[in-house]
Amino acid sequence: MGIQCTVYPSHDDASRAVADCISTILREKPTCVLGLATGSTPLEVYAELVRRHQHTGLDFAGASTFNLDEYVGLPPEHPQSYARYMNEHLFGQVNVDRDRTHLPNTRADDLGQSAQQYETLVRSAGGVDLQLLGIGTNGHIGFNEPGTAEDSVTRVVDLAASTIRSNSRFFEDESEVPRQAITMGISTILSARKIVLLATGQSKADAVSAALSGPVTRDNPASFLQNHADVHFVLDEAAAALVPGHCRCSRTT
Ligand code: PGA
């Protein structure tokens, strides 16, 4: 199967397509394990899932969730923590069992051990059925920045300068952006049975094109997705603008 790529006319259309993938797995396997992402890109996916929960009874009661990453140094109640993001945009608005929602614990005294425990927890839950990903303008997935090895597991990482700059839009000042995070590794991500990467907007066009058609290299962590058997890139026109023709992305109108 390898990489499948679909281009939608707009961010909203692409978001609905990703919500469809998540809805399908929730219906087919109510006890599924979802790997979840944060950032601005999946916001409309979560909003759509909340609408489906409210209007069509989309049921999260049996599902487990594992988020990709969390900043080091922000308490869970901080407006920019990923725990807060997930509570606001999904967990607090659907019927997921909060005991089965997981984010890396970045408040532990021993962060290395906390990261290892997270890796063990993901694997002991049976692995992720469907992993949702965004992509950084530098090709990162999760906080696996350029230079990350394919066999990397959940661990403490330093954020790249470009990521700090990019994420400073969510903070008052760049100096407030955390410098470290705990992130699932590339091998953790690749162990998911199915991966859906959502990318929208012109700023992602270079990274998307390199991930789909460039060499598989540590310089572009998203390129490791080429080694996975079931990855679906869901794009809008702007993010797909630089994908070469031989990649044969299908288009929907
Ligand atoms: P964004 O982040 O959705 O806020 O663009 C994506 C990412 O950095 O993975």
Short mmCIF file of C-alpha atoms and ligand atoms in Angstrom, two decimals:
data_model
loop_
_atom_site.label_atom_id
_atom_site.label_comp_id
_atom_site.label_asym_id
_atom_site.label_seq_id
_atom_site.Cartn_x
_atom_site.Cartn_y
_atom_site.Cartn_z
CA MET A 1 0.00 0.00 0.00
CA GLY A 2 2.76 2.48 0.96
CA ILE A 3 1.98 6.18 0.79
CA GLN A 4 -1.36 7.33 -0.48
CA CYS A 5 -1.89 11.04 -1.09
CA THR A 6 -5.16 12.90 -1.52
CA VAL A 7 -5.53 16.60 -2.26
CA TYR A 8 -8.66 18.48 -1.20
CA PRO A 9 -9.79 21.93 -2.31
CA SER A 10 -9.59 23.47 1.18
CA HIS A 11 -8.34 23.00 4.72
CA ASP A 12 -11.91 22.29 5.86
CA ASP A 13 -12.41 19.58 3.24
CA ALA A 14 -9.08 17.97 4.21
CA SER A 15 -10.03 18.16 7.89
CA ARG A 16 -13.35 16.43 7.25
CA ALA A 17 -11.52 13.66 5.38
CA VAL A 18 -9.28 13.08 8.40
CA ALA A 19 -12.31 13.15 10.72
CA ASP A 20 -13.81 10.47 8.43
CA CYS A 21 -10.75 8.24 8.96
CA ILE A 22 -10.99 8.63 12.74
CA SER A 23 -14.77 8.11 12.76
CA THR A 24 -14.39 4.96 10.70
CA ILE A 25 -11.88 3.36 13.04
CA LEU A 26 -13.96 4.34 16.09
CA ARG A 27 -16.93 2.53 14.55
CA GLU A 28 -15.01 -0.49 13.28
CA LYS A 29 -12.95 -0.94 16.44
CA PRO A 30 -14.56 0.84 19.41
CA THR A 31 -11.58 -0.06 21.63
CA CYS A 32 -9.07 1.44 19.17
CA VAL A 33 -5.88 3.21 20.21
CA LEU A 34 -5.62 6.67 18.64
CA GLY A 35 -2.34 8.56 18.33
CA LEU A 36 -3.14 12.27 18.47
CA ALA A 37 -1.37 15.46 17.41
CA THR A 38 -1.63 19.10 18.45
CA GLY A 39 -0.82 22.36 16.64
CA SER A 40 -3.02 24.59 14.54
CA THR A 41 -3.49 22.11 11.68
CA PRO A 42 -5.76 19.49 13.38
CA LEU A 43 -8.02 22.01 15.17
CA GLU A 44 -10.80 21.63 12.61
CA VAL A 45 -10.48 17.82 12.75
CA TYR A 46 -11.19 17.91 16.47
CA ALA A 47 -14.04 20.41 16.01
CA GLU A 48 -15.60 18.08 13.43
CA LEU A 49 -15.22 15.04 15.72
CA VAL A 50 -16.92 16.98 18.53
CA ARG A 51 -19.78 17.90 16.18
CA ARG A 52 -20.15 14.25 15.14
CA HIS A 53 -20.16 13.18 18.79
CA GLN A 54 -22.87 15.72 19.59
CA HIS A 55 -25.04 15.19 16.53
CA THR A 56 -24.51 11.59 15.47
CA GLY A 57 -23.37 10.00 18.72
CA LEU A 58 -19.82 9.25 17.57
CA ASP A 59 -18.65 7.18 20.50
CA PHE A 60 -15.24 7.52 22.16
CA ALA A 61 -16.15 5.52 25.27
CA GLY A 62 -13.95 2.51 24.49
CA ALA A 63 -11.05 4.34 22.84
CA SER A 64 -7.59 5.03 24.24
CA THR A 65 -5.47 7.96 23.15
CA PHE A 66 -1.75 8.74 23.18
CA ASN A 67 -0.51 12.17 22.21
CA LEU A 68 2.69 12.52 20.27
CA ASP A 69 4.42 15.00 22.51
CA GLU A 70 4.34 17.53 25.34
CA TYR A 71 6.48 20.54 26.21
CA VAL A 72 8.86 20.35 29.15
CA GLY A 73 8.36 23.17 31.62
CA LEU A 74 4.69 24.03 31.13
CA PRO A 75 2.21 22.84 33.76
CA PRO A 76 -0.85 21.01 32.31
CA GLU A 77 -3.07 24.03 32.99
CA HIS A 78 -0.80 26.38 31.01
CA PRO A 79 -2.73 27.76 27.99
CA GLN A 80 -0.05 26.44 25.60
CA SER A 81 0.43 23.01 27.15
CA TYR A 82 -0.73 20.19 24.93
CA ALA A 83 -2.68 18.71 27.85
CA ARG A 84 -4.76 21.88 27.97
CA TYR A 85 -5.12 21.91 24.19
CA MET A 86 -6.47 18.35 24.17
CA ASN A 87 -8.84 19.04 27.06
CA GLU A 88 -10.24 22.12 25.35
CA HIS A 89 -10.50 20.84 21.82
CA LEU A 90 -11.43 17.19 22.30
CA PHE A 91 -11.30 15.38 25.62
CA GLY A 92 -13.55 17.83 27.47
CA GLN A 93 -16.18 17.69 24.74
CA VAL A 94 -16.54 13.97 23.96
CA ASN A 95 -17.21 10.86 26.03
CA VAL A 96 -13.64 9.56 26.11
CA ASP A 97 -12.63 7.88 29.39
CA ARG A 98 -10.07 10.33 30.79
CA ASP A 99 -8.14 7.45 32.37
CA ARG A 100 -7.42 6.21 28.88
CA THR A 101 -6.09 9.53 27.55
CA HIS A 102 -2.33 9.89 27.71
CA LEU A 103 0.26 12.58 27.17
CA PRO A 104 3.94 12.33 28.08
CA ASN A 105 4.44 13.35 31.73
CA THR A 106 6.91 16.23 31.56
CA ARG A 107 6.62 17.08 35.25
CA ALA A 108 8.38 13.94 36.47
CA ASP A 109 11.68 14.40 38.34
CA ASP A 110 13.34 11.95 35.97
CA LEU A 111 12.26 12.96 32.47
CA GLY A 112 14.27 10.21 30.78
CA GLN A 113 12.51 7.57 32.82
CA SER A 114 9.14 9.22 32.20
CA ALA A 115 9.78 9.06 28.44
CA GLN A 116 10.72 5.38 28.65
CA GLN A 117 7.55 4.67 30.64
CA TYR A 118 5.48 6.38 27.94
CA GLU A 119 7.04 4.22 25.25
CA THR A 120 6.24 1.11 27.30
CA LEU A 121 2.69 2.31 27.88
CA VAL A 122 2.05 2.83 24.15
CA ARG A 123 3.36 -0.62 23.35
CA SER A 124 1.54 -2.33 26.22
CA ALA A 125 -1.73 -0.81 25.01
CA GLY A 126 -1.20 -2.90 21.89
CA GLY A 127 0.29 -0.14 19.78
CA VAL A 128 -1.45 2.68 17.97
CA ASP A 129 -4.16 1.76 15.45
CA LEU A 130 -4.36 5.18 13.80
CA GLN A 131 -1.69 7.86 14.25
CA LEU A 132 -2.61 11.43 13.30
CA LEU A 133 0.36 13.60 12.33
CA GLY A 134 1.07 17.16 11.33
CA ILE A 135 4.36 18.19 9.77
CA GLY A 136 6.72 21.03 10.67
CA THR A 137 8.04 23.39 8.01
CA ASN A 138 11.42 21.73 8.73
CA GLY A 139 9.98 18.24 8.19
CA HIS A 140 9.61 17.32 11.84
CA ILE A 141 6.90 14.86 12.93
CA GLY A 142 6.05 15.05 16.59
CA PHE A 143 9.09 16.89 17.91
CA ASN A 144 11.47 14.67 15.96
CA GLU A 145 13.61 17.42 14.53
CA PRO A 146 16.02 17.10 11.58
CA GLY A 147 18.87 14.77 12.59
CA THR A 148 16.58 12.25 14.31
CA ALA A 149 17.34 8.58 13.70
CA GLU A 150 14.75 6.16 12.34
CA ASP A 151 15.13 3.87 15.37
CA SER A 152 14.47 6.67 17.89
CA VAL A 153 11.91 6.02 20.64
CA THR A 154 10.07 8.26 23.09
CA ARG A 155 12.63 10.56 24.70
CA VAL A 156 13.49 14.09 25.83
CA VAL A 157 14.46 16.34 22.93
CA ASP A 158 15.71 19.87 22.34
CA LEU A 159 13.49 21.85 19.99
CA ALA A 160 15.07 23.17 16.79
CA ALA A 161 15.53 26.94 16.53
CA SER A 162 13.09 26.98 13.60
CA THR A 163 10.45 25.18 15.70
CA ILE A 164 10.90 27.63 18.58
CA ARG A 165 10.50 30.50 16.13
CA SER A 166 7.47 28.92 14.48
CA ASN A 167 5.73 28.10 17.76
CA SER A 168 6.43 31.56 19.21
CA ARG A 169 3.21 32.67 17.48
CA PHE A 170 1.33 30.98 20.31
CA PHE A 171 3.30 32.77 23.05
CA GLU A 172 3.70 36.42 24.06
CA ASP A 173 7.38 36.28 23.29
CA GLU A 174 9.82 33.80 21.72
CA SER A 175 11.72 33.63 25.02
CA GLU A 176 8.64 31.94 26.58
CA VAL A 177 8.64 28.99 24.19
CA PRO A 178 9.88 25.86 25.98
CA ARG A 179 13.24 24.60 24.75
CA GLN A 180 12.55 20.92 25.36
CA ALA A 181 9.79 18.36 24.98
CA ILE A 182 9.13 14.66 25.38
CA THR A 183 8.16 13.19 22.02
CA MET A 184 7.37 9.77 20.64
CA GLY A 185 10.28 8.71 18.43
CA ILE A 186 10.27 7.90 14.74
CA SER A 187 10.15 4.17 15.47
CA THR A 188 7.25 4.71 17.90
CA ILE A 189 5.36 6.56 15.16
CA LEU A 190 6.22 4.00 12.49
CA SER A 191 4.93 1.19 14.70
CA ALA A 192 1.37 2.54 14.31
CA ARG A 193 -0.73 0.33 12.08
CA LYS A 194 -2.04 3.26 10.04
CA ILE A 195 -0.77 6.84 9.79
CA VAL A 196 -2.67 9.89 8.54
CA LEU A 197 -0.65 13.05 7.99
CA LEU A 198 -2.61 16.28 7.57
CA ALA A 199 -0.83 19.28 6.04
CA THR A 200 -2.40 22.47 4.80
CA GLY A 201 -1.15 25.83 3.65
CA GLN A 202 1.64 27.00 1.43
CA SER A 203 4.19 27.06 4.29
CA LYS A 204 4.10 23.24 4.35
CA ALA A 205 4.58 22.74 0.59
CA ASP A 206 8.35 22.24 0.69
CA ALA A 207 8.24 19.85 3.65
CA VAL A 208 5.40 17.81 2.12
CA SER A 209 7.13 17.49 -1.24
CA ALA A 210 10.40 16.40 0.39
CA ALA A 211 8.61 13.90 2.63
CA LEU A 212 6.78 12.29 -0.29
CA SER A 213 9.41 12.35 -2.98
CA GLY A 214 12.79 13.26 -1.49
CA PRO A 215 15.44 10.88 -0.20
CA VAL A 216 14.73 9.03 3.04
CA THR A 217 17.05 10.85 5.38
CA ARG A 218 17.47 12.04 8.94
CA ASP A 219 17.63 15.55 7.55
CA ASN A 220 13.92 15.27 6.87
CA PRO A 221 12.31 13.09 9.55
CA ALA A 222 8.95 12.95 7.74
CA SER A 223 10.71 11.15 4.86
CA PHE A 224 10.90 8.03 7.10
CA LEU A 225 7.17 7.69 6.50
CA GLN A 226 8.11 6.33 3.06
CA ASN A 227 9.18 3.18 4.95
CA HIS A 228 5.69 2.60 6.39
CA ALA A 229 3.16 0.28 4.76
CA ASP A 230 0.02 2.38 5.28
CA VAL A 231 0.42 6.17 5.30
CA HIS A 232 -2.13 8.61 3.94
CA PHE A 233 -1.11 12.23 3.25
CA VAL A 234 -4.21 14.43 3.35
CA LEU A 235 -3.42 17.81 1.81
CA ASP A 236 -5.04 20.98 0.61
CA GLU A 237 -4.05 22.48 -2.73
CA ALA A 238 -1.54 24.89 -1.18
CA ALA A 239 0.35 22.20 0.73
CA ALA A 240 0.36 19.97 -2.38
CA ALA A 241 1.65 22.70 -4.70
CA LEU A 242 5.22 21.37 -4.96
CA VAL A 243 4.52 17.63 -5.00
CA PRO A 244 5.98 16.23 -8.24
CA GLY A 245 3.57 14.69 -10.73
CA HIS A 246 5.05 11.20 -10.43
CA CYS A 247 3.70 10.98 -6.87
CA ARG A 248 0.22 10.66 -8.39
CA CYS A 249 -1.77 12.34 -5.64
CA SER A 250 -5.47 11.83 -6.23
CA ARG A 251 -7.56 14.99 -6.25
CA THR A 252 -11.10 15.50 -5.01
CA THR A 253 -13.27 18.43 -6.06
P1 PGA B 1 1.09 23.28 13.06
O1 PGA B 1 2.29 22.38 13.57
O2 PGA B 1 -0.07 22.37 12.87
O3 PGA B 1 0.86 24.28 14.14
O4 PGA B 1 1.55 23.89 11.77
C1 PGA B 1 2.54 21.16 12.93
C2 PGA B 1 3.81 20.56 13.49
O5 PGA B 1 4.71 21.31 13.89
O6 PGA B 1 3.90 19.33 13.53
#
